[in-house]
Amino acid sequence: MDLSADGKEIEKIIVSQEQIQSRLKELAAQIVKDYEGRDLILIGVLKGAIMAMADLSRYLQRHVDMDWMAVTSYGAGTKSSGVVRILKDLDNDILGREVLIVEDILDTGLTLSWLTENLLSRGAKSVSVFTVLRKPDAATVKVEAKYVGFDIPSEFVVGYGLDFNQKYRNLPFIGVLAKHLYS
Ligand code: XMP
Ligand code: MG
């Protein structure tokens, strides 16, 4: 199987590997500055955030704790409903901690707004959001992502952690999935 953007599976690359890595470096420097003298725990949202966690954390020139959550949002089809269920909870207490959620994509914002509230309710001192991608719908909800990699159009994208039926997560770039694969 050829996973290059030849149009068979990946219609086009919208964010290249190089673009992702250089943007992550920039954002990491910003995070180091913003959290200077402060505590920092990264909470990755499984499974989409695996690549972002691995790369971003390696660009952070400071100590960080890392923990993971897996959540699922119920809803018809591929639209999230805002009703979220925890599949895997954090291993550690976050009372009084400064949390940075690491996400792959902010779409309707329902997942992230639920997660932010949930972490604050556990007594986190602060909860901020890092997302690799943001879609236009995110503008209509009140989830403020402090760190955004790229604003992208409302198309279904895969790669760099994002999947279609669990595949394509291992692509080092972000691409638009060929429509014939899902329509
Ligand atoms: P919200 O609650 O912000 O949920 O709507 C974001 C979640 O929706 C999924 N999602 C996508 N997954 N390609 C994907 O592989 C996409 O283009 C896409 N848009 C939204 C994803 O699970 C994300 O966590
Ligand atoms: Mg996700």
Tab-separated table of C-alpha atoms and ligand atoms in Angstrom:
chain	number	residue	atom	x	y	z
A	1	MET	CA	0.000	0.000	0.000
A	2	ASP	CA	1.330	3.363	-1.025
A	3	LEU	CA	0.546	6.050	1.504
A	4	SER	CA	1.903	8.993	-0.414
A	5	ALA	CA	-0.519	11.683	-1.467
A	6	ASP	CA	-1.118	10.253	-4.919
A	7	GLY	CA	-4.887	10.695	-4.658
A	8	LYS	CA	-5.700	7.014	-4.199
A	9	GLU	CA	-6.185	7.219	-0.455
A	10	ILE	CA	-4.870	10.630	0.464
A	11	GLU	CA	-6.321	13.310	-1.753
A	12	LYS	CA	-3.788	15.907	-0.721
A	13	ILE	CA	-1.426	16.802	2.067
A	14	ILE	CA	-2.659	19.851	3.943
A	15	VAL	CA	0.046	20.021	6.592
A	16	SER	CA	3.441	18.544	5.818
A	17	GLN	CA	5.726	16.728	8.226
A	18	GLU	CA	8.132	19.686	8.153
A	19	GLN	CA	5.354	22.189	8.854
A	20	ILE	CA	4.119	20.151	11.814
A	21	GLN	CA	7.549	19.828	13.352
A	22	SER	CA	8.531	23.468	12.981
A	23	ARG	CA	5.194	24.663	14.375
A	24	LEU	CA	5.529	22.301	17.353
A	25	LYS	CA	8.983	23.714	18.067
A	26	GLU	CA	7.569	27.243	18.044
A	27	LEU	CA	4.685	26.338	20.304
A	28	ALA	CA	6.975	24.411	22.656
A	29	ALA	CA	9.145	27.498	23.078
A	30	GLN	CA	6.025	29.522	23.815
A	31	ILE	CA	4.867	26.958	26.395
A	32	VAL	CA	8.256	26.931	28.126
A	33	LYS	CA	8.054	30.726	28.391
A	34	ASP	CA	4.439	30.797	29.568
A	35	TYR	CA	5.001	28.144	32.235
A	36	GLU	CA	8.318	29.453	33.486
A	37	GLY	CA	8.597	28.843	37.214
A	38	ARG	CA	5.342	26.909	37.145
A	39	ASP	CA	4.331	23.302	37.395
A	40	LEU	CA	3.259	21.544	34.173
A	41	ILE	CA	1.463	18.292	33.512
A	42	LEU	CA	0.604	17.288	29.960
A	43	ILE	CA	-2.561	15.245	29.583
A	44	GLY	CA	-2.763	13.508	26.228
A	45	VAL	CA	-6.115	12.461	24.862
A	46	LEU	CA	-5.837	8.934	23.500
A	47	LYS	CA	-5.418	7.877	20.849
A	48	GLY	CA	-5.298	10.875	18.536
A	49	ALA	CA	-2.788	12.848	20.571
A	50	ILE	CA	-0.050	10.222	20.683
A	51	MET	CA	2.110	11.799	17.975
A	52	ALA	CA	1.627	15.332	19.287
A	53	MET	CA	2.530	14.246	22.838
A	54	ALA	CA	5.620	12.407	21.672
A	55	ASP	CA	6.902	15.268	19.536
A	56	LEU	CA	5.788	18.283	21.573
A	57	SER	CA	7.141	16.865	24.824
A	58	ARG	CA	10.543	16.287	23.239
A	59	TYR	CA	10.690	19.937	22.203
A	60	LEU	CA	9.914	21.104	25.743
A	61	GLN	CA	13.215	22.041	27.356
A	62	ARG	CA	11.958	21.564	30.916
A	63	HIS	CA	10.491	18.976	33.265
A	64	VAL	CA	6.951	17.848	32.569
A	65	ASP	CA	4.702	15.140	33.919
A	66	MET	CA	2.698	13.194	31.377
A	67	ASP	CA	-0.563	11.391	31.841
A	68	TRP	CA	-3.250	10.083	29.513
A	69	MET	CA	-6.993	9.881	29.258
A	70	ALA	CA	-9.168	8.048	26.792
A	71	VAL	CA	-12.669	9.363	26.262
A	72	THR	CA	-15.460	8.634	23.864
A	73	SER	CA	-18.322	10.882	22.957
A	74	TYR	CA	-21.627	9.255	22.234
A	75	GLY	CA	-23.623	10.426	19.288
A	76	ALA	CA	-25.075	9.497	15.969
A	77	GLY	CA	-22.476	8.680	13.351
A	78	THR	CA	-19.300	10.685	13.389
A	79	LYS	CA	-20.684	13.788	15.119
A	80	SER	CA	-19.853	14.177	18.769
A	81	SER	CA	-22.812	14.726	21.066
A	82	GLY	CA	-21.163	16.309	24.056
A	83	VAL	CA	-21.998	13.300	26.201
A	84	VAL	CA	-18.598	11.972	27.086
A	85	ARG	CA	-17.624	8.725	28.736
A	86	ILE	CA	-14.204	8.031	30.246
A	87	LEU	CA	-12.618	4.853	28.875
A	88	LYS	CA	-9.303	5.319	30.634
A	89	ASP	CA	-8.856	7.744	33.468
A	90	LEU	CA	-5.726	9.540	34.642
A	91	ASP	CA	-3.264	7.573	36.729
A	92	ASN	CA	-2.468	10.566	38.911
A	93	ASP	CA	-4.226	13.114	41.042
A	94	ILE	CA	-4.293	16.599	39.501
A	95	LEU	CA	-5.369	18.562	42.556
A	96	GLY	CA	-3.554	21.878	42.467
A	97	ARG	CA	-1.736	20.990	39.238
A	98	GLU	CA	-1.243	23.122	36.129
A	99	VAL	CA	-2.664	21.060	33.305
A	100	LEU	CA	-2.131	21.335	29.575
A	101	ILE	CA	-4.476	19.092	27.608
A	102	VAL	CA	-2.875	17.843	24.396
A	103	GLU	CA	-5.382	17.108	21.625
A	104	ASP	CA	-5.180	16.262	17.962
A	105	ILE	CA	-8.130	18.275	16.685
A	106	LEU	CA	-10.697	20.755	17.905
A	107	ASP	CA	-13.878	20.434	15.885
A	108	THR	CA	-17.195	21.166	17.598
A	109	GLY	CA	-15.350	21.608	20.870
A	110	LEU	CA	-17.790	19.417	22.765
A	111	THR	CA	-15.141	16.927	23.833
A	112	LEU	CA	-12.684	19.555	24.978
A	113	SER	CA	-15.202	21.674	26.832
A	114	TRP	CA	-16.382	18.603	28.738
A	115	LEU	CA	-12.801	17.589	29.466
A	116	THR	CA	-11.774	21.040	30.636
A	117	GLU	CA	-14.714	21.187	33.051
A	118	ASN	CA	-14.009	17.666	34.251
A	119	LEU	CA	-10.361	18.426	35.041
A	120	LEU	CA	-11.220	21.705	36.757
A	121	SER	CA	-13.775	19.893	38.897
A	122	ARG	CA	-10.949	17.685	40.193
A	123	GLY	CA	-9.237	20.760	41.577
A	124	ALA	CA	-6.643	21.475	38.883
A	125	LYS	CA	-5.125	24.892	39.434
A	126	SER	CA	-5.330	25.673	35.739
A	127	VAL	CA	-6.390	23.868	32.579
A	128	SER	CA	-5.229	25.039	29.154
A	129	VAL	CA	-5.571	23.444	25.758
A	130	PHE	CA	-3.056	22.575	23.081
A	131	THR	CA	-4.435	21.266	19.790
A	132	VAL	CA	-2.585	20.388	16.624
A	133	LEU	CA	-5.557	21.284	14.412
A	134	ARG	CA	-8.622	23.463	14.652
A	135	LYS	CA	-11.619	23.358	12.329
A	136	PRO	CA	-13.897	26.343	11.606
A	137	ASP	CA	-16.785	24.956	13.709
A	138	ALA	CA	-14.616	25.512	16.755
A	139	ALA	CA	-15.343	29.209	16.352
A	140	THR	CA	-18.954	28.640	17.405
A	141	VAL	CA	-18.137	27.101	20.777
A	142	LYS	CA	-16.540	28.512	23.830
A	143	VAL	CA	-13.476	26.313	24.028
A	144	GLU	CA	-10.472	28.472	24.101
A	145	ALA	CA	-7.393	26.672	22.804
A	146	LYS	CA	-4.354	28.564	23.980
A	147	TYR	CA	-1.991	26.747	21.630
A	148	VAL	CA	-3.167	25.942	18.106
A	149	GLY	CA	-0.949	24.331	15.501
A	150	PHE	CA	-2.974	24.980	12.354
A	151	ASP	CA	-6.413	26.207	11.376
A	152	ILE	CA	-7.720	23.916	8.670
A	153	PRO	CA	-10.851	23.777	6.495
A	154	SER	CA	-13.835	21.600	7.410
A	155	GLU	CA	-12.646	18.469	5.661
A	156	PHE	CA	-12.101	15.020	7.081
A	157	VAL	CA	-8.406	14.681	7.710
A	158	VAL	CA	-6.188	11.792	8.748
A	159	GLY	CA	-2.608	11.264	9.784
A	160	TYR	CA	-0.358	12.337	12.617
A	161	GLY	CA	-2.551	10.498	15.124
A	162	LEU	CA	-5.871	11.026	13.379
A	163	ASP	CA	-7.555	7.935	12.040
A	164	PHE	CA	-10.229	6.654	9.743
A	165	ASN	CA	-11.400	3.275	11.073
A	166	GLN	CA	-8.198	3.125	13.132
A	167	LYS	CA	-5.965	3.495	10.094
A	168	TYR	CA	-3.700	6.313	8.872
A	169	ARG	CA	-2.598	7.382	12.381
A	170	ASN	CA	0.997	6.620	11.456
A	171	LEU	CA	1.229	9.093	8.588
A	172	PRO	CA	3.826	11.740	9.463
A	173	PHE	CA	1.734	14.432	7.728
A	174	ILE	CA	-1.916	15.490	7.798
A	175	GLY	CA	-3.875	14.718	4.678
A	176	VAL	CA	-7.392	14.876	3.352
A	177	LEU	CA	-8.852	11.405	3.016
A	178	ALA	CA	-10.043	10.531	-0.477
A	179	LYS	CA	-13.830	10.889	-0.526
A	180	HIS	CA	-14.460	7.553	-2.283
A	181	LEU	CA	-13.227	5.781	0.857
A	182	TYR	CA	-16.128	6.974	2.987
A	183	SER	CA	-18.906	8.272	0.777
B	1	XMP	P1	-15.261	17.724	18.956
B	1	XMP	O1	-15.961	17.442	20.251
B	1	XMP	O2	-14.355	18.935	19.014
B	1	XMP	O3	-14.435	16.423	18.744
B	1	XMP	O4	-16.200	17.766	17.794
B	1	XMP	C1	-13.205	16.361	18.165
B	1	XMP	C2	-13.040	14.915	17.852
B	1	XMP	O5	-13.718	14.616	16.635
B	1	XMP	C3	-12.945	13.771	15.841
B	1	XMP	N1	-12.665	14.454	14.573
B	1	XMP	C4	-11.893	13.985	13.578
B	1	XMP	N2	-11.167	12.867	13.472
B	1	XMP	N3	-10.459	13.511	11.311
B	1	XMP	C5	-10.452	12.636	12.328
B	1	XMP	O6	-9.774	11.623	12.221
B	1	XMP	C6	-11.153	14.662	11.329
B	1	XMP	O7	-11.132	15.428	10.375
B	1	XMP	C7	-11.912	14.920	12.536
B	1	XMP	N4	-12.710	15.941	12.927
B	1	XMP	C8	-13.162	15.623	14.171
B	1	XMP	C9	-11.707	13.467	16.639
B	1	XMP	O8	-11.911	12.246	17.308
B	1	XMP	C10	-11.613	14.568	17.644
B	1	XMP	O9	-10.982	14.183	18.851
B	2	MG	MG	-9.340	13.010	19.584
